[in-house]
mmCIF file with all atom_site columns, N, CA and C in Angstrom:
data_model
loop_
_atom_site.group_PDB
_atom_site.id
_atom_site.type_symbol
_atom_site.label_atom_id
_atom_site.label_alt_id
_atom_site.label_comp_id
_atom_site.label_asym_id
_atom_site.label_entity_id
_atom_site.label_seq_id
_atom_site.pdbx_PDB_ins_code
_atom_site.Cartn_x
_atom_site.Cartn_y
_atom_site.Cartn_z
_atom_site.occupancy
_atom_site.B_iso_or_equiv
_atom_site.pdbx_formal_charge
_atom_site.auth_seq_id
_atom_site.auth_comp_id
_atom_site.auth_asym_id
_atom_site.auth_atom_id
_atom_site.pdbx_PDB_model_num
ATOM 1   N N  . MET A 1 1  ? 10.724  -1.777 -22.989 1.00 0.00 ? 2  MET A N  1
ATOM 2   C CA . MET A 1 1  ? 10.452  -0.711 -22.216 1.00 0.00 ? 2  MET A CA 1
ATOM 3   C C  . MET A 1 1  ? 9.538   0.484  -22.675 1.00 0.00 ? 2  MET A C  1
ATOM 4   N N  . LYS A 1 2  ? 9.442   0.479  -23.823 1.00 0.00 ? 3  LYS A N  1
ATOM 5   C CA . LYS A 1 2  ? 8.258   1.582  -24.258 1.00 0.00 ? 3  LYS A CA 1
ATOM 6   C C  . LYS A 1 2  ? 6.903   0.900  -23.979 1.00 0.00 ? 3  LYS A C  1
ATOM 7   N N  . GLN A 1 3  ? 6.874   -0.434 -24.342 1.00 0.00 ? 4  GLN A N  1
ATOM 8   C CA . GLN A 1 3  ? 5.835   -0.932 -24.380 1.00 0.00 ? 4  GLN A CA 1
ATOM 9   C C  . GLN A 1 3  ? 5.254   -1.173 -22.666 1.00 0.00 ? 4  GLN A C  1
ATOM 10  N N  . ALA A 1 4  ? 6.265   -1.135 -21.758 1.00 0.00 ? 5  ALA A N  1
ATOM 11  C CA . ALA A 1 4  ? 5.795   -1.039 -20.557 1.00 0.00 ? 5  ALA A CA 1
ATOM 12  C C  . ALA A 1 4  ? 5.182   0.261  -20.251 1.00 0.00 ? 5  ALA A C  1
ATOM 13  N N  . LEU A 1 5  ? 5.803   1.359  -20.492 1.00 0.00 ? 6  LEU A N  1
ATOM 14  C CA . LEU A 1 5  ? 5.183   2.842  -20.197 1.00 0.00 ? 6  LEU A CA 1
ATOM 15  C C  . LEU A 1 5  ? 4.087   2.991  -20.837 1.00 0.00 ? 6  LEU A C  1
ATOM 16  N N  . LYS A 1 6  ? 3.686   2.369  -22.080 1.00 0.00 ? 7  LYS A N  1
ATOM 17  C CA . LYS A 1 6  ? 2.378   2.532  -22.859 1.00 0.00 ? 7  LYS A CA 1
ATOM 18  C C  . LYS A 1 6  ? 1.348   1.620  -21.945 1.00 0.00 ? 7  LYS A C  1
ATOM 19  N N  . ARG A 1 7  ? 1.828   0.540  -21.433 1.00 0.00 ? 8  ARG A N  1
ATOM 20  C CA . ARG A 1 7  ? 0.728   -0.069 -20.664 1.00 0.00 ? 8  ARG A CA 1
ATOM 21  C C  . ARG A 1 7  ? 0.332   0.909  -19.459 1.00 0.00 ? 8  ARG A C  1
ATOM 22  N N  . ILE A 1 8  ? 1.439   1.006  -18.779 1.00 0.00 ? 9  ILE A N  1
ATOM 23  C CA . ILE A 1 8  ? 1.169   1.656  -17.523 1.00 0.00 ? 9  ILE A CA 1
ATOM 24  C C  . ILE A 1 8  ? 0.419   3.025  -17.744 1.00 0.00 ? 9  ILE A C  1
ATOM 25  N N  . TYR A 1 9  ? 0.665   3.786  -18.926 1.00 0.00 ? 10 TYR A N  1
ATOM 26  C CA . TYR A 1 9  ? -0.185  5.008  -19.224 1.00 0.00 ? 10 TYR A CA 1
ATOM 27  C C  . TYR A 1 9  ? -1.603  4.509  -19.611 1.00 0.00 ? 10 TYR A C  1
ATOM 28  N N  . PHE A 1 10 ? -2.142  3.573  -20.096 1.00 0.00 ? 11 PHE A N  1
ATOM 29  C CA . PHE A 1 10 ? -3.250  2.908  -20.576 1.00 0.00 ? 11 PHE A CA 1
ATOM 30  C C  . PHE A 1 10 ? -3.911  2.683  -19.386 1.00 0.00 ? 11 PHE A C  1
ATOM 31  N N  . PHE A 1 11 ? -3.129  2.153  -18.052 1.00 0.00 ? 12 PHE A N  1
ATOM 32  C CA . PHE A 1 11 ? -3.953  1.446  -17.435 1.00 0.00 ? 12 PHE A CA 1
ATOM 33  C C  . PHE A 1 11 ? -4.183  2.669  -16.365 1.00 0.00 ? 12 PHE A C  1
ATOM 34  N N  . THR A 1 12 ? -3.302  3.773  -16.160 1.00 0.00 ? 13 THR A N  1
ATOM 35  C CA . THR A 1 12 ? -3.785  4.930  -15.546 1.00 0.00 ? 13 THR A CA 1
ATOM 36  C C  . THR A 1 12 ? -5.146  5.712  -16.097 1.00 0.00 ? 13 THR A C  1
ATOM 37  N N  . GLN A 1 13 ? -5.074  5.707  -17.629 1.00 0.00 ? 14 GLN A N  1
ATOM 38  C CA . GLN A 1 13 ? -5.971  6.338  -18.024 1.00 0.00 ? 14 GLN A CA 1
ATOM 39  C C  . GLN A 1 13 ? -7.400  5.529  -17.724 1.00 0.00 ? 14 GLN A C  1
ATOM 40  N N  . TYR A 1 14 ? -7.401  4.413  -17.790 1.00 0.00 ? 15 TYR A N  1
ATOM 41  C CA . TYR A 1 14 ? -8.608  3.152  -17.543 1.00 0.00 ? 15 TYR A CA 1
ATOM 42  C C  . TYR A 1 14 ? -8.845  3.372  -16.129 1.00 0.00 ? 15 TYR A C  1
ATOM 43  N N  . LEU A 1 15 ? -8.145  3.759  -15.200 1.00 0.00 ? 16 LEU A N  1
ATOM 44  C CA . LEU A 1 15 ? -8.310  3.989  -13.682 1.00 0.00 ? 16 LEU A CA 1
ATOM 45  C C  . LEU A 1 15 ? -8.941  5.173  -13.412 1.00 0.00 ? 16 LEU A C  1
ATOM 46  N N  . GLU A 1 16 ? -8.747  6.319  -14.399 1.00 0.00 ? 17 GLU A N  1
ATOM 47  C CA . GLU A 1 16 ? -9.409  7.463  -14.279 1.00 0.00 ? 17 GLU A CA 1
ATOM 48  C C  . GLU A 1 16 ? -10.817 7.762  -14.758 1.00 0.00 ? 17 GLU A C  1
ATOM 49  N N  . HIS A 1 17 ? -10.665 6.898  -15.832 1.00 0.00 ? 18 HIS A N  1
ATOM 50  C CA . HIS A 1 17 ? -12.191 6.499  -16.381 1.00 0.00 ? 18 HIS A CA 1
ATOM 51  C C  . HIS A 1 17 ? -13.103 5.987  -15.608 1.00 0.00 ? 18 HIS A C  1
ATOM 52  N N  . VAL A 1 18 ? -12.606 4.795  -14.764 1.00 0.00 ? 19 VAL A N  1
ATOM 53  C CA . VAL A 1 18 ? -13.203 4.087  -13.946 1.00 0.00 ? 19 VAL A CA 1
ATOM 54  C C  . VAL A 1 18 ? -13.912 4.946  -12.760 1.00 0.00 ? 19 VAL A C  1
ATOM 55  N N  . GLN A 1 19 ? -12.980 5.655  -12.186 1.00 0.00 ? 20 GLN A N  1
ATOM 56  C CA . GLN A 1 19 ? -13.270 6.462  -11.090 1.00 0.00 ? 20 GLN A CA 1
ATOM 57  C C  . GLN A 1 19 ? -14.153 7.751  -11.684 1.00 0.00 ? 20 GLN A C  1
ATOM 58  N N  . LEU A 1 20 ? -14.186 8.018  -12.865 1.00 0.00 ? 21 LEU A N  1
ATOM 59  C CA . LEU A 1 20 ? -15.212 9.224  -13.566 1.00 0.00 ? 21 LEU A CA 1
ATOM 60  C C  . LEU A 1 20 ? -16.680 8.323  -13.297 1.00 0.00 ? 21 LEU A C  1
ATOM 61  N N  . LEU A 1 21 ? -16.711 7.522  -13.850 1.00 0.00 ? 22 LEU A N  1
ATOM 62  C CA . LEU A 1 21 ? -17.873 6.290  -13.970 1.00 0.00 ? 22 LEU A CA 1
ATOM 63  C C  . LEU A 1 21 ? -18.530 6.216  -12.503 1.00 0.00 ? 22 LEU A C  1
ATOM 64  N N  . SER A 1 22 ? -17.420 5.790  -11.454 1.00 0.00 ? 23 SER A N  1
ATOM 65  C CA . SER A 1 22 ? -17.986 5.452  -10.335 1.00 0.00 ? 23 SER A CA 1
ATOM 66  C C  . SER A 1 22 ? -18.617 6.792  -9.595  1.00 0.00 ? 23 SER A C  1
ATOM 67  N N  . LYS A 1 23 ? -18.053 7.864  -9.724  1.00 0.00 ? 24 LYS A N  1
ATOM 68  C CA . LYS A 1 23 ? -18.592 9.120  -9.170  1.00 0.00 ? 24 LYS A CA 1
ATOM 69  C C  . LYS A 1 23 ? -20.032 9.379  -10.088 1.00 0.00 ? 24 LYS A C  1
ATOM 70  N N  . ASN A 1 24 ? -19.891 9.329  -11.226 1.00 0.00 ? 25 ASN A N  1
ATOM 71  C CA . ASN A 1 24 ? -21.169 9.551  -11.951 1.00 0.00 ? 25 ASN A CA 1
ATOM 72  C C  . ASN A 1 24 ? -22.218 8.692  -11.501 1.00 0.00 ? 25 ASN A C  1
ATOM 73  N N  . ILE A 1 25 ? -21.997 7.574  -11.058 1.00 0.00 ? 26 ILE A N  1
ATOM 74  C CA . ILE A 1 25 ? -23.016 6.479  -10.959 1.00 0.00 ? 26 ILE A CA 1
ATOM 75  C C  . ILE A 1 25 ? -23.581 6.813  -9.354  1.00 0.00 ? 26 ILE A C  1
ATOM 76  N N  . GLU A 1 26 ? -22.608 7.367  -8.471  1.00 0.00 ? 27 GLU A N  1
ATOM 77  C CA . GLU A 1 26 ? -22.889 7.633  -7.296  1.00 0.00 ? 27 GLU A CA 1
ATOM 78  C C  . GLU A 1 26 ? -23.835 9.025  -7.484  1.00 0.00 ? 27 GLU A C  1
ATOM 79  N N  . TYR A 1 27 ? -23.321 9.763  -8.248  1.00 0.00 ? 28 TYR A N  1
ATOM 80  C CA . TYR A 1 27 ? -24.161 11.064 -8.088  1.00 0.00 ? 28 TYR A CA 1
ATOM 81  C C  . TYR A 1 27 ? -25.627 10.706 -8.678  1.00 0.00 ? 28 TYR A C  1
ATOM 82  N N  . VAL A 1 28 ? -25.854 9.766  -9.698  1.00 0.00 ? 29 VAL A N  1
ATOM 83  C CA . VAL A 1 28 ? -27.156 9.439  -10.097 1.00 0.00 ? 29 VAL A CA 1
ATOM 84  C C  . VAL A 1 28 ? -27.860 8.698  -9.168  1.00 0.00 ? 29 VAL A C  1
ATOM 85  N N  . LEU A 1 29 ? -27.435 7.872  -8.321  1.00 0.00 ? 30 LEU A N  1
ATOM 86  C CA . LEU A 1 29 ? -27.755 7.243  -7.395  1.00 0.00 ? 30 LEU A CA 1
ATOM 87  C C  . LEU A 1 29 ? -28.663 8.123  -6.207  1.00 0.00 ? 30 LEU A C  1
ATOM 88  N N  . ASN A 1 30 ? -27.325 8.983  -6.008  1.00 0.00 ? 31 ASN A N  1
ATOM 89  C CA . ASN A 1 30 ? -27.636 10.186 -4.731  1.00 0.00 ? 31 ASN A CA 1
ATOM 90  C C  . ASN A 1 30 ? -29.167 10.795 -5.262  1.00 0.00 ? 31 ASN A C  1
ATOM 91  N N  . ARG A 1 31 ? -29.203 11.237 -6.596  1.00 0.00 ? 32 ARG A N  1
ATOM 92  C CA . ARG A 1 31 ? -30.120 12.250 -6.902  1.00 0.00 ? 32 ARG A CA 1
ATOM 93  C C  . ARG A 1 31 ? -31.598 11.204 -7.036  1.00 0.00 ? 32 ARG A C  1
ATOM 94  N N  . GLU A 1 32 ? -31.546 10.129 -7.230  1.00 0.00 ? 33 GLU A N  1
ATOM 95  C CA . GLU A 1 32 ? -32.741 9.051  -7.444  1.00 0.00 ? 33 GLU A CA 1
ATOM 96  C C  . GLU A 1 32 ? -33.263 8.898  -5.783  1.00 0.00 ? 33 GLU A C  1
ATOM 97  N N  . LYS A 1 33 ? -32.099 9.051  -4.943  1.00 0.00 ? 34 LYS A N  1
ATOM 98  C CA . LYS A 1 33 ? -32.715 8.832  -3.756  1.00 0.00 ? 34 LYS A CA 1
ATOM 99  C C  . LYS A 1 33 ? -33.242 9.953  -3.096  1.00 0.00 ? 34 LYS A C  1
ATOM 100 N N  . MET A 1 34 ? -32.879 11.342 -3.527  1.00 0.00 ? 35 MET A N  1
ATOM 101 C CA . MET A 1 34 ? -33.434 12.721 -2.987  1.00 0.00 ? 35 MET A CA 1
ATOM 102 C C  . MET A 1 34 ? -34.561 12.733 -3.868  1.00 0.00 ? 35 MET A C  1
ATOM 103 N N  . LYS A 1 35 ? -34.829 12.259 -4.898  1.00 0.00 ? 36 LYS A N  1
ATOM 104 C CA . LYS A 1 35 ? -36.061 12.333 -5.663  1.00 0.00 ? 36 LYS A CA 1
ATOM 105 C C  . LYS A 1 35 ? -37.254 11.603 -4.618  1.00 0.00 ? 36 LYS A C  1
ATOM 106 N N  . SER A 1 36 ? -36.910 10.310 -4.678  1.00 0.00 ? 37 SER A N  1
ATOM 107 C CA . SER A 1 36 ? -37.614 9.409  -3.950  1.00 0.00 ? 37 SER A CA 1
ATOM 108 C C  . SER A 1 36 ? -37.979 9.954  -2.431  1.00 0.00 ? 37 SER A C  1
ATOM 109 N N  . LEU A 1 37 ? -36.680 10.400 -1.798  1.00 0.00 ? 38 LEU A N  1
ATOM 110 C CA . LEU A 1 37 ? -37.401 11.167 -0.477  1.00 0.00 ? 38 LEU A CA 1
ATOM 111 C C  . LEU A 1 37 ? -38.312 12.092 -0.646  1.00 0.00 ? 38 LEU A C  1
ATOM 112 N N  . GLY A 1 38 ? -37.956 13.175 -1.797  1.00 0.00 ? 39 GLY A N  1
ATOM 113 C CA . GLY A 1 38 ? -38.903 14.107 -1.892  1.00 0.00 ? 39 GLY A CA 1
ATOM 114 C C  . GLY A 1 38 ? -40.202 13.810 -2.078  1.00 0.00 ? 39 GLY A C  1
ATOM 115 N N  . ILE A 1 39 ? -40.323 12.672 -3.121  1.00 0.00 ? 40 ILE A N  1
ATOM 116 C CA . ILE A 1 39 ? -41.774 11.849 -2.805  1.00 0.00 ? 40 ILE A CA 1
ATOM 117 C C  . ILE A 1 39 ? -42.355 11.593 -2.122  1.00 0.00 ? 40 ILE A C  1
ATOM 118 N N  . LEU A 1 40 ? -41.603 11.006 -0.738  1.00 0.00 ? 41 LEU A N  1
ATOM 119 C CA . LEU A 1 40 ? -42.032 10.534 0.309   1.00 0.00 ? 41 LEU A CA 1
ATOM 120 C C  . LEU A 1 40 ? -42.577 11.696 1.154   1.00 0.00 ? 41 LEU A C  1
ATOM 121 N N  . VAL A 1 41 ? -41.588 12.793 1.174   1.00 0.00 ? 42 VAL A N  1
ATOM 122 C CA . VAL A 1 41 ? -41.758 14.003 2.007   1.00 0.00 ? 42 VAL A CA 1
ATOM 123 C C  . VAL A 1 41 ? -43.267 14.598 1.372   1.00 0.00 ? 42 VAL A C  1
ATOM 124 N N  . SER A 1 42 ? -43.720 14.745 0.150   1.00 0.00 ? 43 SER A N  1
ATOM 125 C CA . SER A 1 42 ? -44.625 15.400 -0.438  1.00 0.00 ? 43 SER A CA 1
ATOM 126 C C  . SER A 1 42 ? -45.918 14.591 -0.298  1.00 0.00 ? 43 SER A C  1
ATOM 127 N N  . HIS A 1 43 ? -45.609 13.484 0.045   1.00 0.00 ? 44 HIS A N  1
ATOM 128 C CA . HIS A 1 43 ? -46.902 12.373 0.286   1.00 0.00 ? 44 HIS A CA 1
ATOM 129 C C  . HIS A 1 43 ? -47.312 12.703 1.757   1.00 0.00 ? 44 HIS A C  1
ATOM 130 N N  . ASN A 1 44 ? -46.174 13.081 2.712   1.00 0.00 ? 45 ASN A N  1
ATOM 131 C CA . ASN A 1 44 ? -46.779 12.872 4.216   1.00 0.00 ? 45 ASN A CA 1
ATOM 132 C C  . ASN A 1 44 ? -47.318 14.303 4.344   1.00 0.00 ? 45 ASN A C  1
#
């Protein structure tokens, strides 16, 4: 029983970690997109 709870706990921690990672990646991608848009805009 304890083993199952431990597994569930680690799994939820892992999911939260993955969610945070994907949010960070999204943020970085959006920032890069904004940068390249800014470069495009400044060239025109």
